[in-house]
Amino acid sequence: MTINLHDFDGEHSLTFNAGGLAADAAVVAAGHEPNGYFWEGFVQFAWPDVAADLEFDSEAGMFCAVGSPSDLARLKAALEPVITSPEAVRDIIARAEASGFEFDD
């Protein structure tokens, strides 16, 4: 699983392919579709302070966040250990649902 940081003509983004992640089974077991839109909501719930400074341009097969290099580096550092851990993803989904958060997947 690779999280990519891009710099294209001064626009900075972070992307990864949705699907095929170690945490997908946990997402599906919780009744969600592990697509780019799900991960967008996941980031907004799990790290609202980081997400507030980003714009999102996800698609079904890809998560995409656009922002400053420093905000994207913070997001990458937060995301990398979580999306490879079904247990961590399960925990965050449970907390989100308990709080009434709605995933848009």
PDB file of C-alpha atoms in Angstrom:
ATOM      1  CA  MET A   1       0.000   0.000   0.000  1.00  0.00           C
ATOM      2  CA  THR A   2       1.497   3.228  -1.091  1.00  0.00           C
ATOM      3  CA  ILE A   3       0.500   6.722  -0.092  1.00  0.00           C
ATOM      4  CA  ASN A   4       1.796   9.144  -2.705  1.00  0.00           C
ATOM      5  CA  LEU A   5       2.633  12.814  -2.283  1.00  0.00           C
ATOM      6  CA  HIS A   6       2.488  14.852  -5.498  1.00  0.00           C
ATOM      7  CA  ASP A   7       3.578  18.334  -6.541  1.00  0.00           C
ATOM      8  CA  PHE A   8       2.025  19.253  -9.862  1.00  0.00           C
ATOM      9  CA  ASP A   9       2.561  22.866 -10.948  1.00  0.00           C
ATOM     10  CA  GLY A  10       2.600  24.025  -7.347  1.00  0.00           C
ATOM     11  CA  GLU A  11      -0.541  22.100  -6.316  1.00  0.00           C
ATOM     12  CA  HIS A  12       0.225  19.552  -3.620  1.00  0.00           C
ATOM     13  CA  SER A  13      -1.815  16.398  -3.123  1.00  0.00           C
ATOM     14  CA  LEU A  14      -1.807  13.078  -1.325  1.00  0.00           C
ATOM     15  CA  THR A  15      -3.340  10.044  -3.011  1.00  0.00           C
ATOM     16  CA  PHE A  16      -3.714   6.331  -2.541  1.00  0.00           C
ATOM     17  CA  ASN A  17      -5.665   3.673  -4.393  1.00  0.00           C
ATOM     18  CA  ALA A  18      -8.786   2.550  -2.569  1.00  0.00           C
ATOM     19  CA  GLY A  19      -9.345  -1.188  -2.476  1.00  0.00           C
ATOM     20  CA  GLY A  20      -6.732  -3.824  -1.857  1.00  0.00           C
ATOM     21  CA  LEU A  21      -5.829  -2.322   1.520  1.00  0.00           C
ATOM     22  CA  ALA A  22      -5.110  -4.402   4.608  1.00  0.00           C
ATOM     23  CA  ALA A  23      -8.023  -2.671   6.345  1.00  0.00           C
ATOM     24  CA  ASP A  24     -10.624  -3.326   3.600  1.00  0.00           C
ATOM     25  CA  ALA A  25     -12.094  -6.380   5.340  1.00  0.00           C
ATOM     26  CA  ALA A  26     -12.708  -4.310   8.488  1.00  0.00           C
ATOM     27  CA  VAL A  27     -14.420  -1.600   6.414  1.00  0.00           C
ATOM     28  CA  VAL A  28     -16.659  -4.140   4.649  1.00  0.00           C
ATOM     29  CA  ALA A  29     -17.442  -5.927   7.945  1.00  0.00           C
ATOM     30  CA  ALA A  30     -18.656  -2.580   9.321  1.00  0.00           C
ATOM     31  CA  GLY A  31     -21.058  -2.299   6.368  1.00  0.00           C
ATOM     32  CA  HIS A  32     -19.128   0.220   4.300  1.00  0.00           C
ATOM     33  CA  GLU A  33     -17.571   0.302   0.850  1.00  0.00           C
ATOM     34  CA  PRO A  34     -13.774   0.828   1.084  1.00  0.00           C
ATOM     35  CA  ASN A  35     -13.684   3.474  -1.657  1.00  0.00           C
ATOM     36  CA  GLY A  36     -12.178   6.952  -1.901  1.00  0.00           C
ATOM     37  CA  TYR A  37     -15.326   8.593  -0.511  1.00  0.00           C
ATOM     38  CA  PHE A  38     -15.314   6.344   2.555  1.00  0.00           C
ATOM     39  CA  TRP A  39     -11.667   7.191   3.269  1.00  0.00           C
ATOM     40  CA  GLU A  40     -12.443  10.889   2.854  1.00  0.00           C
ATOM     41  CA  GLY A  41     -15.048  10.664   5.629  1.00  0.00           C
ATOM     42  CA  PHE A  42     -12.713   8.504   7.686  1.00  0.00           C
ATOM     43  CA  VAL A  43     -10.009  11.193   7.539  1.00  0.00           C
ATOM     44  CA  GLN A  44     -12.524  13.947   8.343  1.00  0.00           C
ATOM     45  CA  PHE A  45     -13.686  12.074  11.444  1.00  0.00           C
ATOM     46  CA  ALA A  46     -10.337  10.725  12.657  1.00  0.00           C
ATOM     47  CA  TRP A  47      -8.249  13.873  12.128  1.00  0.00           C
ATOM     48  CA  PRO A  48     -10.637  16.845  11.917  1.00  0.00           C
ATOM     49  CA  ASP A  49      -7.865  19.339  12.691  1.00  0.00           C
ATOM     50  CA  VAL A  50      -5.850  18.171   9.673  1.00  0.00           C
ATOM     51  CA  ALA A  51      -8.894  17.669   7.414  1.00  0.00           C
ATOM     52  CA  ALA A  52     -10.111  21.230   8.063  1.00  0.00           C
ATOM     53  CA  ASP A  53      -7.102  22.585   6.164  1.00  0.00           C
ATOM     54  CA  LEU A  54      -7.471  20.245   3.183  1.00  0.00           C
ATOM     55  CA  GLU A  55      -9.658  19.983   0.113  1.00  0.00           C
ATOM     56  CA  PHE A  56     -10.774  16.565  -1.087  1.00  0.00           C
ATOM     57  CA  ASP A  57     -11.112  15.281  -4.641  1.00  0.00           C
ATOM     58  CA  SER A  58     -11.649  11.561  -4.094  1.00  0.00           C
ATOM     59  CA  GLU A  59     -13.169   9.096  -6.520  1.00  0.00           C
ATOM     60  CA  ALA A  60     -14.493   5.581  -6.098  1.00  0.00           C
ATOM     61  CA  GLY A  61     -11.084   4.013  -6.712  1.00  0.00           C
ATOM     62  CA  MET A  62      -8.841   6.682  -5.217  1.00  0.00           C
ATOM     63  CA  PHE A  63      -8.537   8.890  -2.154  1.00  0.00           C
ATOM     64  CA  CYS A  64      -7.213  12.380  -2.883  1.00  0.00           C
ATOM     65  CA  ALA A  65      -6.511  15.291  -0.530  1.00  0.00           C
ATOM     66  CA  VAL A  66      -5.145  18.645  -1.688  1.00  0.00           C
ATOM     67  CA  GLY A  67      -3.358  21.070   0.591  1.00  0.00           C
ATOM     68  CA  SER A  68      -0.056  22.449   1.797  1.00  0.00           C
ATOM     69  CA  PRO A  69       2.969  20.157   1.894  1.00  0.00           C
ATOM     70  CA  SER A  70       3.079  20.356   5.708  1.00  0.00           C
ATOM     71  CA  ASP A  71      -0.623  19.461   6.142  1.00  0.00           C
ATOM     72  CA  LEU A  72      -0.288  16.572   3.694  1.00  0.00           C
ATOM     73  CA  ALA A  73       2.814  15.306   5.504  1.00  0.00           C
ATOM     74  CA  ARG A  74       0.844  15.353   8.785  1.00  0.00           C
ATOM     75  CA  LEU A  75      -1.991  13.420   7.124  1.00  0.00           C
ATOM     76  CA  LYS A  76       0.413  10.857   5.660  1.00  0.00           C
ATOM     77  CA  ALA A  77       2.039  10.311   9.061  1.00  0.00           C
ATOM     78  CA  ALA A  78      -1.380   9.802  10.673  1.00  0.00           C
ATOM     79  CA  LEU A  79      -2.811   7.590   7.907  1.00  0.00           C
ATOM     80  CA  GLU A  80       0.045   5.200   7.188  1.00  0.00           C
ATOM     81  CA  PRO A  81      -0.064   3.165  10.414  1.00  0.00           C
ATOM     82  CA  VAL A  82      -3.887   3.162  10.510  1.00  0.00           C
ATOM     83  CA  ILE A  83      -4.835   1.991   7.020  1.00  0.00           C
ATOM     84  CA  THR A  84      -2.562  -1.029   7.388  1.00  0.00           C
ATOM     85  CA  SER A  85      -4.269  -2.007  10.669  1.00  0.00           C
ATOM     86  CA  PRO A  86      -7.747  -3.539  10.491  1.00  0.00           C
ATOM     87  CA  GLU A  87      -8.010  -3.187  14.295  1.00  0.00           C
ATOM     88  CA  ALA A  88      -7.291   0.562  14.219  1.00  0.00           C
ATOM     89  CA  VAL A  89      -9.763   1.090  11.370  1.00  0.00           C
ATOM     90  CA  ARG A  90     -12.438  -0.933  13.189  1.00  0.00           C
ATOM     91  CA  ASP A  91     -11.922   1.187  16.311  1.00  0.00           C
ATOM     92  CA  ILE A  92     -12.218   4.506  14.447  1.00  0.00           C
ATOM     93  CA  ILE A  93     -15.326   3.329  12.531  1.00  0.00           C
ATOM     94  CA  ALA A  94     -16.943   2.258  15.831  1.00  0.00           C
ATOM     95  CA  ARG A  95     -16.164   5.639  17.427  1.00  0.00           C
ATOM     96  CA  ALA A  96     -17.506   7.465  14.371  1.00  0.00           C
ATOM     97  CA  GLU A  97     -20.748   5.501  14.297  1.00  0.00           C
ATOM     98  CA  ALA A  98     -21.226   5.879  18.072  1.00  0.00           C
ATOM     99  CA  SER A  99     -20.951   9.647  17.633  1.00  0.00           C
ATOM    100  CA  GLY A 100     -23.534   9.624  14.826  1.00  0.00           C
ATOM    101  CA  PHE A 101     -21.024  10.343  12.042  1.00  0.00           C
ATOM    102  CA  GLU A 102     -22.305   9.363   8.595  1.00  0.00           C
ATOM    103  CA  PHE A 103     -19.822   7.964   6.074  1.00  0.00           C
ATOM    104  CA  ASP A 104     -20.552   8.910   2.445  1.00  0.00           C
ATOM    105  CA  ASP A 105     -19.527   5.707   0.722  1.00  0.00           C
TER     106      ASP A 105
END
